[in-house]
PDB file of C-alpha atoms and ligand atoms in Angstrom:
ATOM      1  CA  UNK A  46    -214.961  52.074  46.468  1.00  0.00           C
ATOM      2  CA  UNK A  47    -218.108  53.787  47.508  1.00  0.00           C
ATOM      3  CA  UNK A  48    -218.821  55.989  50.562  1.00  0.00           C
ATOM      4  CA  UNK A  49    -220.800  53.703  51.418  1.00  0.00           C
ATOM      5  CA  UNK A  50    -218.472  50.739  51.345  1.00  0.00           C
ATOM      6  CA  UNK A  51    -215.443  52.332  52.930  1.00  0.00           C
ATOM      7  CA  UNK A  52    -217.516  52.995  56.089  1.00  0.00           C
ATOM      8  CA  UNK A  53    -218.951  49.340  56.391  1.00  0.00           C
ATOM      9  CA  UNK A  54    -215.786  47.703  55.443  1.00  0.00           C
ATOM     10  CA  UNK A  55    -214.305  45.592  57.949  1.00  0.00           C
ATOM     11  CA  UNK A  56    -211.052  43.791  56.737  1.00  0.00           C
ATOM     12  CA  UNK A  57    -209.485  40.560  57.601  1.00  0.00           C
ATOM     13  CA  UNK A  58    -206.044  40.007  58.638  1.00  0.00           C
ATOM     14  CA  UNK A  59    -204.187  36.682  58.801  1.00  0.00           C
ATOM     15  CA  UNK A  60    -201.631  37.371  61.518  1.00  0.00           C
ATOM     16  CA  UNK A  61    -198.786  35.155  61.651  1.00  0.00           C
ATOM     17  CA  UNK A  62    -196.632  35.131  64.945  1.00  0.00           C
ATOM     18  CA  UNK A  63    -193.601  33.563  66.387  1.00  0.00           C
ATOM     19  CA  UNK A  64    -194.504  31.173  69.791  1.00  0.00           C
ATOM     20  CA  UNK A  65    -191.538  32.936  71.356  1.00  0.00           C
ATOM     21  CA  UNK A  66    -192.328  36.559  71.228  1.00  0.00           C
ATOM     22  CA  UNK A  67    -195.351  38.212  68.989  1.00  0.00           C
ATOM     23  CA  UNK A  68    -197.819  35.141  70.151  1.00  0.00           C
ATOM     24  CA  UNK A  69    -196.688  36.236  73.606  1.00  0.00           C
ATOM     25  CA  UNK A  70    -197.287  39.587  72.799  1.00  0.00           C
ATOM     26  CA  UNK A  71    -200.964  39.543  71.946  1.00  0.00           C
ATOM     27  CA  UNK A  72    -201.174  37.442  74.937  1.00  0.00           C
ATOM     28  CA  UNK A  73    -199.664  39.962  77.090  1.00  0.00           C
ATOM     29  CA  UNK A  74    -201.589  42.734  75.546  1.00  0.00           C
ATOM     30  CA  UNK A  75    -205.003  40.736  75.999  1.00  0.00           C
ATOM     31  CA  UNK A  76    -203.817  39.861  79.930  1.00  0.00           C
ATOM     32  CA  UNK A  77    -203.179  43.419  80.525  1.00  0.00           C
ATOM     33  CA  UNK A  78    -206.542  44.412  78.525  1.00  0.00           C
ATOM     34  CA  UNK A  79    -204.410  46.284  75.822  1.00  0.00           C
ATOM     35  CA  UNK A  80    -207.162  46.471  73.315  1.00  0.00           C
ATOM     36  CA  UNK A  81    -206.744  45.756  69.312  1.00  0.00           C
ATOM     37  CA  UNK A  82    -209.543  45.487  66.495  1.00  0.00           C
ATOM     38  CA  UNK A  83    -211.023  42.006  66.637  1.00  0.00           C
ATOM     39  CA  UNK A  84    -210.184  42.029  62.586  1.00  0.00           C
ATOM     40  CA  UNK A  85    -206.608  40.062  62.967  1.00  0.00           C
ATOM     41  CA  UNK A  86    -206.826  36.524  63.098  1.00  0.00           C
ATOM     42  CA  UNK A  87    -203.785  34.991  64.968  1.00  0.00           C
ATOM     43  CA  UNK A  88    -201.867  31.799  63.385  1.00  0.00           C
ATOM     44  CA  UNK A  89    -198.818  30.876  65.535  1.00  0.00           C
ATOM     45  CA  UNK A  90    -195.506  29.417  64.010  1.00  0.00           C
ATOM     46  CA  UNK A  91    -192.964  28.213  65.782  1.00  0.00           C
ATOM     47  CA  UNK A  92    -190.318  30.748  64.651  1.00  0.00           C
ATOM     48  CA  UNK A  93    -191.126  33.446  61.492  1.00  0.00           C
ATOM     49  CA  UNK A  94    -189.028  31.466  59.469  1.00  0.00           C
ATOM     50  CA  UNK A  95    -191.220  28.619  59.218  1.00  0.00           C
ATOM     51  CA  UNK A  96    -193.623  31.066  56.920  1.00  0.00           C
ATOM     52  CA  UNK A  97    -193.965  29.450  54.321  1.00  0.00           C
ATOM     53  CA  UNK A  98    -195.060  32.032  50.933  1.00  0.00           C
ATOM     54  CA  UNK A  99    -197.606  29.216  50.076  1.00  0.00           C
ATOM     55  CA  UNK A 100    -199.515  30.553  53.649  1.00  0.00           C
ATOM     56  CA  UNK A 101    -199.641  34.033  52.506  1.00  0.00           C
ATOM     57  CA  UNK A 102    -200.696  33.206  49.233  1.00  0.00           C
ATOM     58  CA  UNK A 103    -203.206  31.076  50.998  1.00  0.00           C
ATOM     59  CA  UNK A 104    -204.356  33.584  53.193  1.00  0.00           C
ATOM     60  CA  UNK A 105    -205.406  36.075  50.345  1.00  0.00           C
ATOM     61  CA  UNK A 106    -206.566  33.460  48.186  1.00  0.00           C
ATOM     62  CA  UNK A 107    -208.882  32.374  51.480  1.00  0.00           C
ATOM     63  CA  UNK A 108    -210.238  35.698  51.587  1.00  0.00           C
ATOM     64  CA  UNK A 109    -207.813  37.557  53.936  1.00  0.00           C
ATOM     65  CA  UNK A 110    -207.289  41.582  52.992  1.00  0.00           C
ATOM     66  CA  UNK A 111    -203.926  42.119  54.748  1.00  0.00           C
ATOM     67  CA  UNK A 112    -201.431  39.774  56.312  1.00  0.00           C
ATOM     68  CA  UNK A 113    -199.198  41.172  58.538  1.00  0.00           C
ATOM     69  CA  UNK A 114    -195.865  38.782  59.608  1.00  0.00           C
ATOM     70  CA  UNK A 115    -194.573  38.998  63.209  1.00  0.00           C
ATOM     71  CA  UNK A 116    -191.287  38.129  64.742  1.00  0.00           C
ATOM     72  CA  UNK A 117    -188.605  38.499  67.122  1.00  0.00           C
ATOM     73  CA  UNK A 118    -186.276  41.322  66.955  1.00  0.00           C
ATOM     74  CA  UNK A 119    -183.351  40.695  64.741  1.00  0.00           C
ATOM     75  CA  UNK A 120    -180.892  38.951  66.958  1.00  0.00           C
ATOM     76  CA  UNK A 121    -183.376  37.721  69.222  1.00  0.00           C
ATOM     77  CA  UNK A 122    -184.552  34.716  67.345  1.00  0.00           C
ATOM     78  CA  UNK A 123    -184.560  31.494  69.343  1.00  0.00           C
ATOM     79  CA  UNK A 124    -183.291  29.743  66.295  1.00  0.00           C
ATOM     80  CA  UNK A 125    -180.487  31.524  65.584  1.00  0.00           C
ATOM     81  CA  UNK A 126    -180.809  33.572  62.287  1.00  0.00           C
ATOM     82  CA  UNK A 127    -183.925  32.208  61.251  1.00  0.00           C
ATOM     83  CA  UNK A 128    -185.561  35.260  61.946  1.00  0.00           C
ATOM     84  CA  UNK A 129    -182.996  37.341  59.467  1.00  0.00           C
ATOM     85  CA  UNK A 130    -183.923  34.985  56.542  1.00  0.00           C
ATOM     86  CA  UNK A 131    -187.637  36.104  57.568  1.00  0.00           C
ATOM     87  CA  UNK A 132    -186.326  39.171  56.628  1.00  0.00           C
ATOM     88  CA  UNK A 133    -184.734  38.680  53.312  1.00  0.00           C
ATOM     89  CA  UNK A 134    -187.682  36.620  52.318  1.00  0.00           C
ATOM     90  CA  UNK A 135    -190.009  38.929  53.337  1.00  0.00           C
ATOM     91  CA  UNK A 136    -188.573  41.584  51.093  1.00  0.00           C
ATOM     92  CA  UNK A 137    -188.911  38.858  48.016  1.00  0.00           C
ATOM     93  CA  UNK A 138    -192.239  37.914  48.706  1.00  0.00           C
ATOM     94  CA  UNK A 139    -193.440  41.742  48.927  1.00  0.00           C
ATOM     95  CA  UNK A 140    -191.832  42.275  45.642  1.00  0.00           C
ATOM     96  CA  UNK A 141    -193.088  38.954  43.924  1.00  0.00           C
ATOM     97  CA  UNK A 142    -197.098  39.594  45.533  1.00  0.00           C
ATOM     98  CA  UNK A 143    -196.680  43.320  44.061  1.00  0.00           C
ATOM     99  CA  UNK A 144    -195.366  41.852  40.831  1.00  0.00           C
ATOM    100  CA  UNK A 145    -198.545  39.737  40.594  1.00  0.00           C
ATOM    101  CA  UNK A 146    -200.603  42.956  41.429  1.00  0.00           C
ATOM    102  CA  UNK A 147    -200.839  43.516  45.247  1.00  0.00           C
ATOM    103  CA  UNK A 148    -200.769  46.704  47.130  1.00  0.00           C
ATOM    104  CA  UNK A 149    -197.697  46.878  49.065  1.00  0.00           C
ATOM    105  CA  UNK A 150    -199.741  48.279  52.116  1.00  0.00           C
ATOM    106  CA  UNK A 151    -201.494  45.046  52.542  1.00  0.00           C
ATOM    107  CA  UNK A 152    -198.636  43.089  53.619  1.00  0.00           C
ATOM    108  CA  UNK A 153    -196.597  44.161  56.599  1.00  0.00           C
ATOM    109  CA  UNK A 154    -193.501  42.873  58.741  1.00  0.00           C
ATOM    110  CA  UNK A 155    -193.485  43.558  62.907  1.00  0.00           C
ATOM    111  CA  UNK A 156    -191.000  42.343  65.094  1.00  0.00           C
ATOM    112  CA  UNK A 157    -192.450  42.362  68.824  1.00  0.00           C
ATOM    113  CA  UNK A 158    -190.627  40.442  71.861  1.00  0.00           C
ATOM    114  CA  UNK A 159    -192.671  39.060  74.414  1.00  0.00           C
ATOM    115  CA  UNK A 160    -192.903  42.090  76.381  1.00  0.00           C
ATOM    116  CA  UNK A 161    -194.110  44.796  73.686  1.00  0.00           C
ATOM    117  CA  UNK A 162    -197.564  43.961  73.926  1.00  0.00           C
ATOM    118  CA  UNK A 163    -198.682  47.490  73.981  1.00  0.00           C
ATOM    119  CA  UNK A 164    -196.484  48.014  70.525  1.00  0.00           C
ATOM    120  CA  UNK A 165    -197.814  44.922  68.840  1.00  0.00           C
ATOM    121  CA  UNK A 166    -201.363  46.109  69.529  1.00  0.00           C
ATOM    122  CA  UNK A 167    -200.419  49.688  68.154  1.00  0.00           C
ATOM    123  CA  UNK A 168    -199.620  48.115  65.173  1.00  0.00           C
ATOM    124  CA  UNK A 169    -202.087  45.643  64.740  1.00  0.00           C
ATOM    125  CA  UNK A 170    -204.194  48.674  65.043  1.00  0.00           C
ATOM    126  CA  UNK A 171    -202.771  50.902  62.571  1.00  0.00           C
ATOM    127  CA  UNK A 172    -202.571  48.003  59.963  1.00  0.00           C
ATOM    128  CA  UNK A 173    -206.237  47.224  60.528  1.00  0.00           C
ATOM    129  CA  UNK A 174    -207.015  51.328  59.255  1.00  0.00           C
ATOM    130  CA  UNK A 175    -204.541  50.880  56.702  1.00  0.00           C
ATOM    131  CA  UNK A 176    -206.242  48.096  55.352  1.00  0.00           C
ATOM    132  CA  UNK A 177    -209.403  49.582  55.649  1.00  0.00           C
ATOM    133  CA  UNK A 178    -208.576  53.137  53.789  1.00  0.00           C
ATOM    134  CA  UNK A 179    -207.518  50.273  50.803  1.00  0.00           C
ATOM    135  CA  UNK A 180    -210.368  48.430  51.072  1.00  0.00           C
ATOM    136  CA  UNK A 181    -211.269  44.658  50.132  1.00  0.00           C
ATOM    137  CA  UNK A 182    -209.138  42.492  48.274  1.00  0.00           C
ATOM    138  CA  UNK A 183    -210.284  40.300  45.064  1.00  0.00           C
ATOM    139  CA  UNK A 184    -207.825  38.298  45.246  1.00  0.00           C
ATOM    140  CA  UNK A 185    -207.950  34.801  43.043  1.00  0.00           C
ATOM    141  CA  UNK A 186    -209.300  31.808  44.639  1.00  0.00           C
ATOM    142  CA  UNK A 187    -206.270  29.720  45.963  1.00  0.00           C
ATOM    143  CA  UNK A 188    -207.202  26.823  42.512  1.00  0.00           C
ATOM    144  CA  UNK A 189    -206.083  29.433  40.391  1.00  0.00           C
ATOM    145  CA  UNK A 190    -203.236  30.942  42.105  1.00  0.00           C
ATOM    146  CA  UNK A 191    -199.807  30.256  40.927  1.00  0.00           C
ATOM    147  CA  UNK A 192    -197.826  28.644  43.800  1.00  0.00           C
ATOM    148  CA  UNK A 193    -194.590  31.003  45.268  1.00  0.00           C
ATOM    149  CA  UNK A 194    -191.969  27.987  46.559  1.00  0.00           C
ATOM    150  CA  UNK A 195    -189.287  28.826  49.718  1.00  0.00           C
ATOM    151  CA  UNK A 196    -186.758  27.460  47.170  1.00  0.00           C
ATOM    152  CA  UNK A 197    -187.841  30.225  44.541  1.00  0.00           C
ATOM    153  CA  UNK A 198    -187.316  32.842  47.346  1.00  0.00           C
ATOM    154  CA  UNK A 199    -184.168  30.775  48.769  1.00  0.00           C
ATOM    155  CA  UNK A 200    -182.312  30.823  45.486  1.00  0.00           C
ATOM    156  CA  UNK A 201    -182.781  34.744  45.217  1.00  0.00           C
ATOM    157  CA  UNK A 202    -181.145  35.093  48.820  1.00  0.00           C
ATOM    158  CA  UNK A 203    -177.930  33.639  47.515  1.00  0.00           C
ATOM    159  CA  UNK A 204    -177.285  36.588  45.487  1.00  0.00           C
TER     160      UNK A 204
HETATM  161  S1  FES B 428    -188.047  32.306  67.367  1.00  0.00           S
HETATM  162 FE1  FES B 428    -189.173  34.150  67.065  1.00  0.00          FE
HETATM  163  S2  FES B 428    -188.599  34.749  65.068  1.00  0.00           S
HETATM  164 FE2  FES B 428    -187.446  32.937  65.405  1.00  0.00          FE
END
């Protein structure tokens, strides 16, 4: 990457959050004018563990340069463990995505409850440099991506 570059890169980052805590987060952190780089784009889930891999695949494949997963605090999660098997999944998919040639600083885990706006945003932040100092991802186009199922992850987490 050229001098150049580095300083006019701006990344993109698919930010997936739970409804129940990191969505609330950012909301909390915009209501109490906690600022954060405009770079994240927020998707909300109903729980972490609804992430499918296929969305982060999608993500990169869509032109994202970091994806960073959000969640309640282990323990926390509304639907009971859910948020664990976020966890153990997580771990899988970071190994599979580095397998396939992806920096391991461009994907990242958070847990935030509803009141840690002020964290969320420090992290949000510190991804969004971390991402930057990388710089842009080629990643394939999503047509030639090979697909990452739950159940490939799933069967792993049985071990
Ligand atoms: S409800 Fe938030 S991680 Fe499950």
């Amino acid at each position: 990457m050229t001098e150049e570059t580095s300083s006019q890169f701006e990344p993109i980052i698919v930010g997936f959050t739970c409804n129940w805590c990191s969505y609330r987060a950012a909301d909390s952190a915009g209501l109490a004018r906690i600022k954060y780089p405009p770079n994240i784009r927020l998707i909300r889930l109903m729980c972490s563990g609804r992430l499918d891999p296929q969305f982060v695949l999608k993500a990169f494949a869509e032109g994202a340069d970091g994806v960073m997963v959000t969640g309640c605090h282990p323990g926390d999660c509304h639907y009971s463990d859910q948020n664990y098997k976020t966890l153990r999944r997580f771990k899988l998919l970071d190994r599979t995505l580095q397998q396939r040639g992806l920096e391991p600083e461009r994907i990242k885990l958070v847990w935030a409850s509803a009141a840690e706006g002020m964290i969320l945003a420090d992290e949000i932040t510190q991804f969004v440099d971390e991402i930057r100092s990388v710089g842009p991802l080629n990643w394939p186009k999503w047509e030639e991506v090979s697909p990452i199922k739950i159940e490939d992850l799933a069967v792993v987490e049985k071990e």
